[in-house]
Coordinates of C-alpha atoms in Angstrom, one line a residue:
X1 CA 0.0 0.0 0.0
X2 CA 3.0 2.3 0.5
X3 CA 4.9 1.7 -2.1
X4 CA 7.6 -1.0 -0.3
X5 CA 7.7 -4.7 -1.7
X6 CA 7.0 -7.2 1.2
X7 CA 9.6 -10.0 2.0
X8 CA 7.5 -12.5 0.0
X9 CA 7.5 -10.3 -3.4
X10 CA 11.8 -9.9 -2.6
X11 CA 12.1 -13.4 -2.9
X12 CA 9.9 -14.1 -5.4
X13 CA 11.5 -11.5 -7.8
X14 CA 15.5 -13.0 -6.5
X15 CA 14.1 -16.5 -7.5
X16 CA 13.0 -15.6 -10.6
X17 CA 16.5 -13.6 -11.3
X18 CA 18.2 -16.7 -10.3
X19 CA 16.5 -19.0 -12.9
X20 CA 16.7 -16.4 -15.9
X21 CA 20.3 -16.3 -15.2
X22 CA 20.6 -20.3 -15.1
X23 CA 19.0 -20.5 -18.7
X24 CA 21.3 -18.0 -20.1
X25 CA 24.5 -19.7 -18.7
X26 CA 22.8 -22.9 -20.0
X27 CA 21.8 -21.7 -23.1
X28 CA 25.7 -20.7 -23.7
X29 CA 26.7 -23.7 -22.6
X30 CA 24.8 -25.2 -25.0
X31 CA 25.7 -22.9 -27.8
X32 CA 29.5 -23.5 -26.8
X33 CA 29.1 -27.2 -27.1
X34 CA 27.1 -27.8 -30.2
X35 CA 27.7 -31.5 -31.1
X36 CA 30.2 -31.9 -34.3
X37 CA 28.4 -35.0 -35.6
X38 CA 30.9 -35.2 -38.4
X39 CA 34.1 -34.8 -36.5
X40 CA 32.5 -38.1 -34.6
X41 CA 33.9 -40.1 -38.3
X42 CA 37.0 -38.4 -38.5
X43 CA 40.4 -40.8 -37.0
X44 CA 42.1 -38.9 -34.3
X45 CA 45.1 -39.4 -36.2
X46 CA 43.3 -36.5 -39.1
X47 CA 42.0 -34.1 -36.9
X48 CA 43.6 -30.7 -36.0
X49 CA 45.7 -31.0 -33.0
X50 CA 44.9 -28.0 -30.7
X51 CA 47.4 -25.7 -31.6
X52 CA 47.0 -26.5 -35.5
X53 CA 43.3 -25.3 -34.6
X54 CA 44.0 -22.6 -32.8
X55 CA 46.7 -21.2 -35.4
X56 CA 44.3 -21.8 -37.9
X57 CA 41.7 -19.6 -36.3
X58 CA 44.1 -17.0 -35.6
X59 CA 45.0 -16.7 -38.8
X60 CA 41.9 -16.6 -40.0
X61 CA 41.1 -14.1 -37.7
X62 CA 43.8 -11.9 -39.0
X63 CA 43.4 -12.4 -42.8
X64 CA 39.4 -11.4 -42.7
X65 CA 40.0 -8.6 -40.5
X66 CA 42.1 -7.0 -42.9
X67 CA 39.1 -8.0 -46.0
X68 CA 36.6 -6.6 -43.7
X69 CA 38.3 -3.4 -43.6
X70 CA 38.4 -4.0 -47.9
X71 CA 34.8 -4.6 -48.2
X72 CA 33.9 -2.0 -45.9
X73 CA 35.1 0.7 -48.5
X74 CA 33.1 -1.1 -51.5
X75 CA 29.8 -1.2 -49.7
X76 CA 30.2 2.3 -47.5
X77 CA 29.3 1.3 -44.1
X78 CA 31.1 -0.3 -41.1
X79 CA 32.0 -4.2 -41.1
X80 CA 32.6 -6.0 -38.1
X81 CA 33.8 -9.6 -38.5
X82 CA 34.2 -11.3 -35.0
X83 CA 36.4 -13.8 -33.9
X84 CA 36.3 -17.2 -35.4
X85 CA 34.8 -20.7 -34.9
X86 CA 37.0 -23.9 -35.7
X87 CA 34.6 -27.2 -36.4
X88 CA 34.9 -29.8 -38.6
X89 CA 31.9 -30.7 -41.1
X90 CA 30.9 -31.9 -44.7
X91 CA 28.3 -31.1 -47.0
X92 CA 25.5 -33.2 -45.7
X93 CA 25.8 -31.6 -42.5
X94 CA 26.4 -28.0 -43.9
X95 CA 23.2 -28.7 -46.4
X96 CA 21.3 -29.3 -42.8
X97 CA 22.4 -26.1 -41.1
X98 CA 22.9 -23.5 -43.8
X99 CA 19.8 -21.6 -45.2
X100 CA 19.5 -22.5 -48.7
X101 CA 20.1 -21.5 -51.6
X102 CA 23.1 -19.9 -50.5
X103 CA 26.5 -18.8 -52.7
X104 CA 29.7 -20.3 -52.8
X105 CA 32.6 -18.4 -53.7
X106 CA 35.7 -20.7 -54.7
X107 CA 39.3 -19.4 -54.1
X108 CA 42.8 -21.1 -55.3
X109 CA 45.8 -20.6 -53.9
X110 CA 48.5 -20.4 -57.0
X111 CA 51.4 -19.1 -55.0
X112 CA 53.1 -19.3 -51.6
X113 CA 50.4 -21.9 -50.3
X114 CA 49.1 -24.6 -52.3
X115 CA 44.8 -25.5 -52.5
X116 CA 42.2 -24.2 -52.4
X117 CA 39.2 -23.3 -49.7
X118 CA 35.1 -22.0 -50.0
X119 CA 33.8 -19.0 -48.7
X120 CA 29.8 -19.7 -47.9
X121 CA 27.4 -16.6 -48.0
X122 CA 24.1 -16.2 -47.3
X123 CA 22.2 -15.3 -50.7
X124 CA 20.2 -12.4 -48.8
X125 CA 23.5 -11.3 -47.5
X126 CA 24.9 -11.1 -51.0
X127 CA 22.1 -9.2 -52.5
X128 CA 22.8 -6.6 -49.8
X129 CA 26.0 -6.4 -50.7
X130 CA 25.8 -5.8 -53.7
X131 CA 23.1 -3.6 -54.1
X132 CA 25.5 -1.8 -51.4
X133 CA 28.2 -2.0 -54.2
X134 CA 25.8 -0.7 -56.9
X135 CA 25.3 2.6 -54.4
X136 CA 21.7 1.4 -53.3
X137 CA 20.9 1.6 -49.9
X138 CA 20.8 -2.2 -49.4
X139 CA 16.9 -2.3 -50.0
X140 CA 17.0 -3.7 -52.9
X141 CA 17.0 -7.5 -52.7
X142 CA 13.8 -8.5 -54.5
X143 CA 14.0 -10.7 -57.0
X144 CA 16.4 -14.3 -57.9
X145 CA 20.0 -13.7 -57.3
X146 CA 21.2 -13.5 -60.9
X147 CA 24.3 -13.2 -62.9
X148 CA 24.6 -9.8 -61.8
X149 CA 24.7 -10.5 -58.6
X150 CA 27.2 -13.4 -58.6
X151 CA 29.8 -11.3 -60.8
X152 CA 29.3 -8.5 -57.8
X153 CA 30.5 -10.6 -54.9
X154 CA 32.4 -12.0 -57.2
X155 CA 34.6 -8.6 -57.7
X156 CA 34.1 -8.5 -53.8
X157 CA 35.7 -11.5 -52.9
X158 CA 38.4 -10.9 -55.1
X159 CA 39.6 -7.7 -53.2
X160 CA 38.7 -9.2 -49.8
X161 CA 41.0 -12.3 -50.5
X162 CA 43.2 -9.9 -51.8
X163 CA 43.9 -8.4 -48.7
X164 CA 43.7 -11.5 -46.6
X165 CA 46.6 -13.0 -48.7
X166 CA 48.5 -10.3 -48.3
X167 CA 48.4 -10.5 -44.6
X168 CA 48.8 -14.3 -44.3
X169 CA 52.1 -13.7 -46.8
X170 CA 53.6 -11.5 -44.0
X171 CA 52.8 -14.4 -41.7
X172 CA 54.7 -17.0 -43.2
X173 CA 57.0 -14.8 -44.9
X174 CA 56.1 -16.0 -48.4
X175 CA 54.1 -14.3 -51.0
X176 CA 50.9 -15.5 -51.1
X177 CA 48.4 -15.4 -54.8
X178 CA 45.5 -16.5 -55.7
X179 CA 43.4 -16.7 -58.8
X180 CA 40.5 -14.8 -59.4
X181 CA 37.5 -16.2 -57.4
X182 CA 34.3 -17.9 -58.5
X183 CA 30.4 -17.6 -57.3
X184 CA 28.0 -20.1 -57.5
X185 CA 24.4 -20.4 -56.3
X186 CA 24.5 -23.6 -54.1
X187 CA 20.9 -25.3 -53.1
X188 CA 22.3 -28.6 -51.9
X189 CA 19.6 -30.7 -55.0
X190 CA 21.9 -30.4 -57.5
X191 CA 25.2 -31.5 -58.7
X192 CA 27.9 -29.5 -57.4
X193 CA 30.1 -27.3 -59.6
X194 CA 33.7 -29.0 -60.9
X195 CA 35.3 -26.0 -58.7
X196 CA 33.7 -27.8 -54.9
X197 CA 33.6 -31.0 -56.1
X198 CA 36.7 -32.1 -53.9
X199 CA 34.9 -30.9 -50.6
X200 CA 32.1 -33.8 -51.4
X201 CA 31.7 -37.1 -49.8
X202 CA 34.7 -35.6 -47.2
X203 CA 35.1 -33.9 -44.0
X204 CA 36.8 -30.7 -43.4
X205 CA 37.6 -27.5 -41.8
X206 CA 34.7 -25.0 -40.9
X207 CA 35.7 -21.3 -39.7
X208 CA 32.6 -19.4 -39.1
X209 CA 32.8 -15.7 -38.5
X210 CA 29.9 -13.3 -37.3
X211 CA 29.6 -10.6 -39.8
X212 CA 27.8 -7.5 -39.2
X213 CA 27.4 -4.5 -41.9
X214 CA 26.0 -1.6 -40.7
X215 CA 22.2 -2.2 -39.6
X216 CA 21.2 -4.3 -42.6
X217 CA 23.2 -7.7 -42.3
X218 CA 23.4 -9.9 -38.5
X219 CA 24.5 -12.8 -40.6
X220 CA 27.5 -15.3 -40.8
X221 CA 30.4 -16.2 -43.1
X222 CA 32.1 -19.3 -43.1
X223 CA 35.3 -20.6 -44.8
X224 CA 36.0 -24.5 -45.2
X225 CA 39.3 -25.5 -45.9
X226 CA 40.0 -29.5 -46.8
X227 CA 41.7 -30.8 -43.8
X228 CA 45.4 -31.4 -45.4
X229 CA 44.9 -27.4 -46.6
X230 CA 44.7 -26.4 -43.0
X231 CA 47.4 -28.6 -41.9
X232 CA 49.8 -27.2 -44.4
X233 CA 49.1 -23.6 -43.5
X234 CA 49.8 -24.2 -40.1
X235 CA 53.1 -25.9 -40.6
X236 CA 54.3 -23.2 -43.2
X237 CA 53.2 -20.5 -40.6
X238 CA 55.3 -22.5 -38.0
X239 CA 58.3 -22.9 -40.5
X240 CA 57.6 -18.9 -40.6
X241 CA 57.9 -18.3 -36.7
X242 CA 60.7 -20.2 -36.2
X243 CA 62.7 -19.2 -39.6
X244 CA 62.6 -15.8 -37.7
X245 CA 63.7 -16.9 -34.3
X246 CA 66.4 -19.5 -35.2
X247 CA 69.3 -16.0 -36.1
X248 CA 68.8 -15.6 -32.6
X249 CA 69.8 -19.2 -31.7
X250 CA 72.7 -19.4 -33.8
X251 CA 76.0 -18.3 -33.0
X252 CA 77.1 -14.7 -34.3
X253 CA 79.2 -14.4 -37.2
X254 CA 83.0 -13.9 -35.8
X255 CA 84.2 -10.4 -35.5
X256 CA 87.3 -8.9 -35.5
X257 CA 89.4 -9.0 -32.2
X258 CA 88.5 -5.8 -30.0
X259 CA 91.0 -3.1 -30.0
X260 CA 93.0 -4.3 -27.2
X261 CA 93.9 -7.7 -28.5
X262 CA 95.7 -6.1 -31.5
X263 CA 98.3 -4.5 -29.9
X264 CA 99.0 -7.8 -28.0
X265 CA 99.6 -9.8 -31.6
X266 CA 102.0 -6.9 -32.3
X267 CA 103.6 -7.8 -29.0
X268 CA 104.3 -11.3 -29.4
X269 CA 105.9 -10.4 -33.1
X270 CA 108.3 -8.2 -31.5
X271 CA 111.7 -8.8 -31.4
X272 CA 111.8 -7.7 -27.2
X273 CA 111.5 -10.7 -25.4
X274 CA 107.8 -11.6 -24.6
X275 CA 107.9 -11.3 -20.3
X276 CA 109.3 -7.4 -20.8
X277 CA 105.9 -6.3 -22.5
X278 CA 103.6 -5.0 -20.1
X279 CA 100.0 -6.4 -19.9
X280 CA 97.9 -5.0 -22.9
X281 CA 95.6 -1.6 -21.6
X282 CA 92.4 -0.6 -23.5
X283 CA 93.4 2.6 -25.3
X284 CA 91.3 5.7 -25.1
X285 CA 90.2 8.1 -28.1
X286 CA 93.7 9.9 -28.9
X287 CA 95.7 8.1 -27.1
X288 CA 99.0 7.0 -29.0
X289 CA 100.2 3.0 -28.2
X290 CA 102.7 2.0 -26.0
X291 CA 106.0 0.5 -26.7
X292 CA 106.3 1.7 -30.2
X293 CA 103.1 -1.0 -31.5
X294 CA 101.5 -0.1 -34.9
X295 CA 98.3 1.6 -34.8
X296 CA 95.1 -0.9 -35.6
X297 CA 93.5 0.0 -38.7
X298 CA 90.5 1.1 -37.0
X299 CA 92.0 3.5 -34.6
X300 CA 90.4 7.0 -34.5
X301 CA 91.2 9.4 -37.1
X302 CA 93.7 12.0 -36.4
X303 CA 92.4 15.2 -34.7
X304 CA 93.9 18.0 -36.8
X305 CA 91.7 17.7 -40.4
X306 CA 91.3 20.2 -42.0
X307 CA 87.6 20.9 -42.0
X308 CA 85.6 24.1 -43.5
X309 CA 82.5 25.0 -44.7
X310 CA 80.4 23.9 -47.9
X311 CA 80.6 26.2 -50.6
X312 CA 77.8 26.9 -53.0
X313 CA 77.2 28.3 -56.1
X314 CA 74.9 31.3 -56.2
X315 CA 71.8 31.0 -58.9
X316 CA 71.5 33.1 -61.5
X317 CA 67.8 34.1 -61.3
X318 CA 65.7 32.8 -64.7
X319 CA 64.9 35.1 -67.6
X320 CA 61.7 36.6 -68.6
X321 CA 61.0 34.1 -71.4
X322 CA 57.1 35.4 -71.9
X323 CA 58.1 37.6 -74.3
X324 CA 60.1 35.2 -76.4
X325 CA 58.6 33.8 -79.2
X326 CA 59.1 29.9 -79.3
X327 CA 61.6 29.5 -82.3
X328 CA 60.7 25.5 -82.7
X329 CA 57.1 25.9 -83.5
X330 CA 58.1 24.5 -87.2
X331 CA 58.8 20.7 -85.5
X332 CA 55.0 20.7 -84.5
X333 CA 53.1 22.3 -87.9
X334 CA 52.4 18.9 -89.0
X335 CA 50.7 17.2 -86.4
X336 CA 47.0 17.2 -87.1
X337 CA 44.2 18.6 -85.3
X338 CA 40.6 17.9 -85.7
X339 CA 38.1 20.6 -86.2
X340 CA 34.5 20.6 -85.9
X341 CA 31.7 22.9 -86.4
X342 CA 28.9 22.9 -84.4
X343 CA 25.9 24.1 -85.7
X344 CA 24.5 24.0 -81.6
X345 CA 23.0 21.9 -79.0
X346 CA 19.6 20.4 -77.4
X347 CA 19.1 18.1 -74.8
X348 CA 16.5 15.2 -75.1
X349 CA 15.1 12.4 -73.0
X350 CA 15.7 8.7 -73.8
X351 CA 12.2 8.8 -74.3
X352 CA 12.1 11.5 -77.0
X353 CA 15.3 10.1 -78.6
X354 CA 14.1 6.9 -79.0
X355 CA 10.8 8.3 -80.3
X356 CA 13.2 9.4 -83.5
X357 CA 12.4 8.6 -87.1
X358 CA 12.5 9.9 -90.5
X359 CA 11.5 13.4 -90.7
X360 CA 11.6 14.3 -87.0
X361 CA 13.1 17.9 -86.6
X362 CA 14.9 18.8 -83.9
X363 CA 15.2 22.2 -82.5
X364 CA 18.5 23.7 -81.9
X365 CA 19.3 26.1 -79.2
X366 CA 20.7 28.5 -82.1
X367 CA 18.9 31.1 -83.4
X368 CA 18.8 31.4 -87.7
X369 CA 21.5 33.4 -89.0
X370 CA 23.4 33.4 -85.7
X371 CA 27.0 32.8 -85.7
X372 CA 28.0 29.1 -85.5
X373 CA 30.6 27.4 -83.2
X374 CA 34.2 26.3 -84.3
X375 CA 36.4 23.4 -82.2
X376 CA 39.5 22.6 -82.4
X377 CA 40.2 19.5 -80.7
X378 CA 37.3 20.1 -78.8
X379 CA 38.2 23.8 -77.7
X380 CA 36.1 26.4 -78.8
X381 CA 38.2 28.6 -80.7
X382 CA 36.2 30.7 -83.0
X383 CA 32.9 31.7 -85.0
X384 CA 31.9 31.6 -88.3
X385 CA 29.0 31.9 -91.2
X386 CA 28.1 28.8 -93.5
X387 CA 29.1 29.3 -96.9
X388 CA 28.0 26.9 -100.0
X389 CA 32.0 26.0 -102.3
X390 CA 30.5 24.6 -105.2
X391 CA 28.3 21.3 -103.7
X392 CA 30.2 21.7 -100.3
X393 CA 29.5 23.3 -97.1
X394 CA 32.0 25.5 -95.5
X395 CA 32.6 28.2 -92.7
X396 CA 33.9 31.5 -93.1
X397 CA 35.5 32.4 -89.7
X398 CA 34.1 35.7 -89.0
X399 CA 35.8 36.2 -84.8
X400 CA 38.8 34.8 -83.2
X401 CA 38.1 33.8 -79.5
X402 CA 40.6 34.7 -77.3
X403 CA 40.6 33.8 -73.8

């Protein structure tokens, strides 16, 4: 009645706080340990040891951060791809989970690594794209996905991957190419392309990122890489790693003696017997050797150069050439110029244009008798009358433009 919540309502309201929060953690658990029926038929012996898998995602990771920044230009809005997903499935699995139709976009490596993996879209997704590309505002996605469309993401792709193989070539210090990707619509009834055929009847690696553009697309990407693919890319990234730390492991390359030693050699090739020779002393900047030794080749140089300041030549300032008349204009009177007369201008419709037939006149924005245009190379340099020369037209120039 005054506003306060008894005891009973307190605990009512905890107890129901307590068992929201237990479905959420469950329903994360749950989402965290989706069963990977098809990893269940893969020999331990194949599968991804844990730090191939996690390598693998990382450089994923990596590679499509640097596309999303890529396609994030071509389609004007923010793209956030989140961390990756490492799970193993095939195509009957994928054709049970993945909304269908959907695009495949196929991707070979040609140099530095050596295969081939899938990027899988959603075919909403790619119509938002590329309406996005086209400079829509990602509206327009009515309609079957069409050539169009395909050569789009296509174009897409090809500068994402770009990027991405340009970052994985600074991780395993190799250039990394691939060839121009491919796009196909993908509905799981019919016979796969030539291109994916090799992912068929065959398990392999699934990366799934979340990728989010702008407010229109809450959606996911996935890559799937054949098994061996992934393998190798994580061995030539390891190769990489430790290519760079094994200088370090190494002995150095021998240097020359430091400067005390020298005069000690020069000590033991002197003709004073070896015990009279004092213990070699480190020798300061300047200072001259003891007993008479040579100077090491390195010593500091002398103090007493003669040093002095940099001379330079004064510039003449430039003559005033605008009153010269250019005296090579003769190499240049043979190259020829078109000119055109313009008799003047209109603008139609496509509509009216195509309306056009025999007899149609069109009206000029010249008046009769006025002065028409004359070009040269496009530049309007003068005016002029029509004349008739015997069955030809001409133009008398009547005013010089000058500018």
């Amino acid at each position: 009645m005054d506003g306060m919540l008894s005891q009973e309502e307190i605990n009512a309201l905890l107890g129901s706080m307590e068992d929201s929060d237990s479905a959420s953690d469950d329903a994360v658990e749950t989402a965290a340990a989706v069963p990977d029926e098809s990893a269940d038929n893969i020999p331990e012996s194949d599968k991804l040891t844990p730090e191939e898998s996690d390598a693998l995602g990382e450089i994923a990771n990596i590679s499509m951060g640097t596309a999303a920044t890529t396609l994030s230009i071509l389609v004007n809005n923010r793209v956030d791809i989140t961390t990756p997903q490492v799970s193993y499935t095939t195509m009957e699995e994928l054709s049970k989970r993945q909304e269908i139709p959907c695009v495949f976009i196929y991707i070979s490596y040609q140099a530095g690594l050596q295969g081939s993996n899938v990027l899988v879209l959603k075919e909403s997704d790619v119509k938002i794209i590329t309406d996005l590309m086209m400079g829509g505002d990602g509206s327009n996605t009515e309609g079957e996905l069409g050539d169009l469309h395909l050569s789009a993401i296509c174009e897409a792709m090809n500068q994402m991957m770009g990027s991405a193989a340009t970052s994985m070539s600074s991780m395993i210090n190799e250039m990394v190419d691939i060839s121009p990707p491919t796009a196909t619509r993908v509905d799981f009834a019919e016979a796969f392309p030539d291109e994916i055929k090799e992912f068929e009847g065959q398990s392999f690696v699934q990366v799934t990122f979340r990728m989010e553009i702008g407010d229109l697309v809450d959606s996911h990407i996935m890559q799937l890489y054949p098994i061996d693919f992934a393998r190798r890319i994580y061995q030539q990234f390891m190769g990489a790693t430790l290519g760079e730390d094994k200088p370090a492991e190494e002995p150095a390359e021998p240097t020359p003696a430091p400067a005390p030693a020298q005069p000690n050699v020069a000590a033991a090739s002197s003709p004073q017997p070896a015990p009279a020779q004092p213990a070699p002393q480190p020798m300061n900047a300047g200072q001259q050797p003891m007993g008479g030794m040579q100077q090491p080749m390195y010593a500091m140089p002398p103090q007493d150069l003669n040093i002095q300041p940099a001379q330079f030549q004064n510039f003449m300032p430039m003559p005033d050439l605008s009153g010269i008349a250019p005296e090579n204009i003769d190499l240049i009177m043979d190259v020829p110029l078109e000119v055109t007369v313009e008799l003047g201008r209109t603008s139609k419709s496509i509509k009216d244009i195509l309306d056009f037939a025999p007899g149609t006149i069109i009206e000029l924005d010249k008046l009769a008798g006025e002065p028409i245009d004359v070009l040269v190379n496009g530049k309007f340099v003068a005016k002029g009358e029509v004349v008739v020369i015997e069955e030809s037209f001409g133009i008398r120039v009547t005013e010089i433009i000058k500018e």
